[in-house]
Short mmCIF file of C-alpha atoms in Angstrom, two decimals:
data_model
loop_
_atom_site.label_atom_id
_atom_site.label_comp_id
_atom_site.label_asym_id
_atom_site.label_seq_id
_atom_site.Cartn_x
_atom_site.Cartn_y
_atom_site.Cartn_z
CA MET A 9 81.37 104.77 67.00
CA ALA A 10 83.68 106.16 69.71
CA ARG A 11 83.53 104.51 73.14
CA SER A 12 82.19 106.65 75.98
CA ARG A 13 84.85 107.39 78.60
CA LYS A 14 83.87 106.62 82.17
CA GLU A 15 85.22 109.01 84.77
CA THR A 16 87.21 107.55 87.66
CA THR A 17 85.47 108.10 91.00
CA ILE A 18 87.07 110.03 93.86
CA SER A 19 87.16 106.91 96.05
CA ILE A 20 89.16 104.99 93.41
CA ARG A 21 91.59 107.90 93.06
CA LYS A 22 92.13 107.95 96.82
CA LEU A 23 92.75 104.20 96.74
CA ILE A 24 95.36 104.65 93.98
CA ILE A 25 97.21 107.30 96.02
CA PHE A 26 97.04 105.14 99.17
CA HIS A 27 98.56 102.04 97.52
CA HIS A 28 101.20 104.06 95.70
CA SER A 29 102.18 105.80 98.98
CA SER A 30 102.54 102.32 100.50
CA GLY A 31 105.32 101.55 98.04
CA LYS A 32 103.46 99.68 95.30
CA SER A 33 104.36 100.38 91.67
CA VAL A 34 101.99 102.16 89.32
CA ARG A 35 101.44 98.95 87.35
CA ASN A 36 100.53 96.94 90.45
CA VAL A 37 98.24 99.69 91.70
CA ALA A 38 96.44 99.81 88.34
CA LYS A 39 95.83 96.05 88.48
CA LEU A 40 94.48 96.28 92.02
CA VAL A 41 91.86 98.89 91.09
CA ASN A 42 91.21 97.32 87.65
CA LEU A 43 92.25 100.37 85.66
CA SER A 44 94.74 100.94 82.86
CA HIS A 45 98.35 101.80 83.63
CA SER A 46 97.99 105.24 81.99
CA THR A 47 94.99 106.14 84.15
CA GLY A 48 96.77 105.22 87.36
CA GLN A 49 99.85 107.12 86.25
CA TYR A 50 97.80 110.22 85.43
CA VAL A 51 96.10 110.24 88.87
CA ILE A 52 99.43 109.89 90.67
CA LYS A 53 101.13 112.54 88.51
CA ARG A 54 98.37 115.09 89.12
CA PHE A 55 98.49 114.41 92.87
CA LYS A 56 102.26 114.98 92.95
CA GLU A 57 102.26 118.10 90.78
CA GLU A 58 99.02 119.81 91.87
CA ASN A 59 98.31 118.13 95.22
CA ARG A 60 94.75 117.30 94.24
CA ILE A 61 92.71 114.37 92.99
CA GLU A 62 89.49 116.21 92.09
CA ASN A 63 88.81 117.68 88.68
CA LYS A 64 89.03 121.40 88.19
CA VAL A 65 85.74 123.23 88.31
CA ARG A 66 84.83 124.11 84.75
CA LYS A 67 83.99 127.73 84.15
CA CYS A 68 80.61 128.17 82.52
CA ARG A 69 80.26 130.59 79.66
CA ALA A 70 78.52 133.78 80.66
CA ALA A 71 74.88 133.93 79.68
CA LYS A 72 74.38 135.71 76.39
CA PHE A 73 71.25 137.50 77.50
CA THR A 74 69.21 138.10 80.64
CA GLU A 75 66.11 136.42 82.00
CA SER A 76 64.14 139.38 80.71
CA ASP A 77 65.38 138.65 77.18
CA GLN A 78 64.45 134.98 77.54
CA GLY A 79 61.02 136.01 78.81
CA PHE A 80 60.53 138.12 75.69
CA ILE A 81 61.16 135.07 73.49
CA ILE A 82 58.96 132.73 75.53
CA ARG A 83 56.05 135.18 75.65
CA LYS A 84 56.14 135.51 71.87
CA PHE A 85 55.66 131.77 71.37
CA VAL A 86 53.14 131.34 74.18
CA LYS A 87 51.01 134.02 72.50
CA ASN A 88 51.50 132.60 68.99
CA PRO A 89 52.92 129.03 68.93
CA ARG A 90 53.16 129.07 65.12
CA LEU A 91 55.93 131.66 64.99
CA SER A 92 59.25 130.57 63.56
CA ALA A 93 62.58 130.85 65.38
CA LEU A 94 63.97 132.74 62.39
CA LYS A 95 61.28 135.41 62.58
CA VAL A 96 61.58 135.89 66.35
CA SER A 97 65.39 136.07 66.25
CA ALA A 98 65.16 138.77 63.56
CA GLU A 99 62.65 140.74 65.67
CA PHE A 100 64.86 140.33 68.75
CA ASN A 101 67.92 141.60 66.87
CA ASP A 102 66.00 144.68 65.74
CA LYS A 103 64.89 145.56 69.28
CA PHE A 104 67.93 144.64 71.38
CA SER A 105 71.66 145.17 71.09
CA THR A 106 72.65 141.53 71.69
CA PRO A 107 72.32 139.57 68.45
CA ILE A 108 71.05 135.99 68.66
CA SER A 109 70.60 133.17 66.16
CA PRO A 110 67.47 131.09 65.47
CA GLU A 111 69.15 128.12 67.19
CA THR A 112 69.54 130.23 70.36
CA VAL A 113 65.80 130.90 70.26
CA ARG A 114 65.14 127.15 69.97
CA ARG A 115 67.42 126.41 72.95
CA VAL A 116 65.57 128.97 75.10
CA LEU A 117 62.23 127.41 74.13
CA ARG A 118 63.37 123.86 74.88
CA ALA A 119 64.76 124.95 78.25
CA ALA A 120 61.33 126.43 79.04
CA GLY A 121 59.62 123.14 78.11
CA LEU A 122 58.39 124.32 74.70
CA ASN A 123 59.13 121.83 71.93
CA GLY A 124 58.39 121.97 68.23
CA ARG A 125 55.56 119.62 67.31
CA SER A 126 53.25 119.16 64.33
CA ALA A 127 49.78 120.60 64.83
CA ARG A 128 47.13 117.96 65.44
CA ARG A 129 44.79 118.94 62.62
CA LYS A 130 45.05 119.70 58.93
CA PHE A 131 43.77 122.88 57.32
CA LEU A 132 42.10 121.87 54.05
CA ILE A 133 40.85 124.18 51.31
CA LYS A 134 38.88 122.41 48.61
CA ALA A 135 39.85 122.65 44.94
CA ASN A 136 43.12 120.75 45.09
CA ILE A 137 44.91 122.88 47.69
CA THR A 138 45.97 121.02 50.83
CA PHE A 139 48.04 123.02 53.28
CA LEU A 140 50.83 121.16 55.03
CA VAL A 141 50.49 120.65 58.77
CA PRO A 142 52.41 123.53 60.39
CA MET A 143 54.71 123.20 63.38
CA VAL A 144 53.83 124.76 66.73
CA TRP A 145 55.93 125.31 69.85
CA ARG A 146 54.08 123.92 72.85
CA ARG A 147 54.59 122.30 76.23
CA LYS A 148 53.84 118.67 77.02
CA ASN A 149 50.13 117.73 77.06
CA GLU A 150 49.10 121.03 75.43
CA GLU A 151 48.43 119.58 71.98
CA LEU A 152 44.66 120.22 72.27
CA ASN A 153 45.02 123.86 73.29
CA PRO A 154 43.12 125.90 70.66
CA LYS A 155 46.29 127.89 69.95
CA ASN A 156 48.06 124.68 68.94
CA LEU A 157 45.35 123.40 66.61
CA VAL A 158 44.77 124.03 62.92
CA ARG A 159 41.17 124.08 61.76
CA THR A 160 40.01 121.26 59.54
CA VAL A 161 37.42 121.43 56.78
CA THR A 162 36.01 117.94 56.30
CA TYR A 163 34.29 116.71 53.16
CA GLY A 164 30.77 118.05 52.90
CA GLY A 165 31.38 120.74 55.53
CA ILE A 166 31.95 124.46 55.15
CA GLY A 167 34.75 125.04 52.67
CA VAL A 168 36.27 127.58 50.33
CA LEU A 169 36.09 126.69 46.65
CA VAL A 170 39.05 128.00 44.69
CA TRP A 171 39.16 127.90 40.91
CA GLY A 172 41.85 129.22 38.65
CA CYS A 173 43.57 128.63 35.36
CA MET A 174 46.85 129.50 33.69
CA SER A 175 47.31 130.63 30.13
CA ALA A 176 50.23 128.29 29.36
CA SER A 177 47.83 125.30 29.58
CA GLY A 178 46.59 123.38 32.46
CA LEU A 179 43.31 121.57 33.20
CA ASP A 180 43.55 117.83 33.67
CA ASN A 181 40.66 115.42 33.11
CA ASP A 182 39.31 115.62 36.63
CA PRO A 183 35.46 115.40 36.41
CA MET A 184 35.07 118.84 38.00
CA HIS A 185 37.21 120.28 35.19
CA MET A 186 35.11 118.59 32.50
CA ALA A 187 31.81 120.20 33.49
CA LEU A 188 29.93 121.86 30.62
CA ASN A 189 30.45 125.41 31.89
CA VAL A 190 34.17 124.80 32.29
CA ARG A 191 34.54 123.31 28.81
CA LEU A 192 32.60 126.19 27.26
CA TRP A 193 34.77 128.72 29.07
CA CYS A 194 37.93 126.94 27.93
CA LEU A 195 36.63 126.78 24.37
CA TYR A 196 36.59 130.58 24.13
CA LYS A 197 39.43 131.45 26.50
CA CYS A 198 41.94 128.60 26.06
CA PRO A 199 42.05 127.46 22.42
CA GLN A 200 45.02 125.16 23.10
CA ASN A 201 44.51 122.38 25.64
CA LEU A 202 47.01 119.88 26.98
CA LYS A 203 45.53 116.36 27.09
CA THR A 204 46.68 114.65 30.27
CA PRO A 205 45.34 111.62 32.19
CA PRO A 206 43.18 112.26 35.28
CA GLN A 207 44.93 112.78 38.64
CA SER A 208 48.30 113.49 37.08
CA PRO A 209 49.75 116.37 39.11
CA ASP A 210 53.29 115.79 37.88
CA LEU A 211 52.17 116.18 34.25
CA ASN A 212 49.80 119.05 34.79
CA PRO A 213 51.56 122.45 35.08
CA ILE A 214 48.74 124.07 37.03
CA GLU A 215 49.23 121.63 39.91
CA HIS A 216 52.69 123.12 40.40
CA ILE A 217 51.16 126.58 40.38
CA TRP A 218 48.82 125.46 43.19
CA ARG A 219 51.92 124.46 45.11
CA GLU A 220 53.52 127.85 44.43
CA LEU A 221 50.36 129.57 45.66
CA GLU A 222 50.33 127.39 48.79
CA VAL A 223 53.89 128.35 49.72
CA ARG A 224 53.15 132.05 49.27
CA VAL A 225 49.86 132.01 51.20
CA ARG A 226 51.40 130.15 54.14
CA LYS A 227 53.73 133.09 54.78
CA HIS A 228 50.74 135.17 55.91
CA ASP A 229 49.04 135.00 59.29
CA ILE A 230 45.44 134.46 58.11
CA LYS A 231 42.59 134.50 60.62
CA THR A 232 39.41 135.06 58.60
CA LYS A 233 37.90 133.88 55.32
CA SER A 234 37.99 137.41 53.88
CA GLU A 235 41.70 137.70 54.68
CA LEU A 236 42.29 134.33 53.02
CA LYS A 237 40.49 135.43 49.87
CA THR A 238 42.39 138.73 49.71
CA VAL A 239 45.76 137.07 50.22
CA MET A 240 45.08 134.32 47.69
CA VAL A 241 44.00 136.78 45.00
CA GLU A 242 47.01 139.02 45.64
CA GLU A 243 49.49 136.15 45.61
CA TRP A 244 47.86 134.60 42.54
CA MET A 245 48.29 137.88 40.65
CA ASN A 246 51.93 138.07 41.80
CA ILE A 247 52.84 134.78 40.12
CA ASP A 248 54.56 135.98 36.97
CA ALA A 249 54.88 134.31 33.60
CA GLU A 250 58.42 133.14 34.25
CA ILE A 251 57.21 130.82 37.01
CA THR A 252 54.47 129.36 34.82
CA LYS A 253 56.98 128.69 32.06
CA LYS A 254 59.22 126.78 34.46
CA ASN A 255 56.33 124.57 35.47
#
């Protein structure tokens, strides 16, 4: 790990110039102020050549966009904290002439006090689909703002039951899958069954299809149960046979 370099103060630089002007050598001056010989030599050289002991004022890079542009980005996330920097940067580039990257969007948000945090609650749909906790952009102490929360369906509460099957094979020995109606349906519709132990998602191909469905559904901004049902049915039908074969 590289050592951090401590900058010499103005008072020490003035002391170096004073002792050197009094006739002391660079080495003796460096010992007096407890600095290295090279540091003392550099301060004296700059004073002789440029007649200054202060550092040059660094020129800051011109701002890439205006306060109005930054306000556009901030308002987007204040209105919908679940937006992604990638999506907002793409929208910004379509509307304005100055292109920006997703990292620029993140810097603007952090400067405004908005930081990426995991939402406080988990959105659970019964029938083996658990949505990952999304990230929201929020300010400090705003974690309980309704915009920054994800609704939770607890056991025994109101939920959405999702049932599906795949033709390749795919019901494990979970008790809900071994109900009489399910077994009768499988007897006529799925003549070939894969025997797997209960709770074996890695061995059961349909569990990977649930994951595929989860990823696709999460790309939509869903607000109602009817929208959820429509999106899930559409995305389920869009999963082609090639994906099921891979799983």
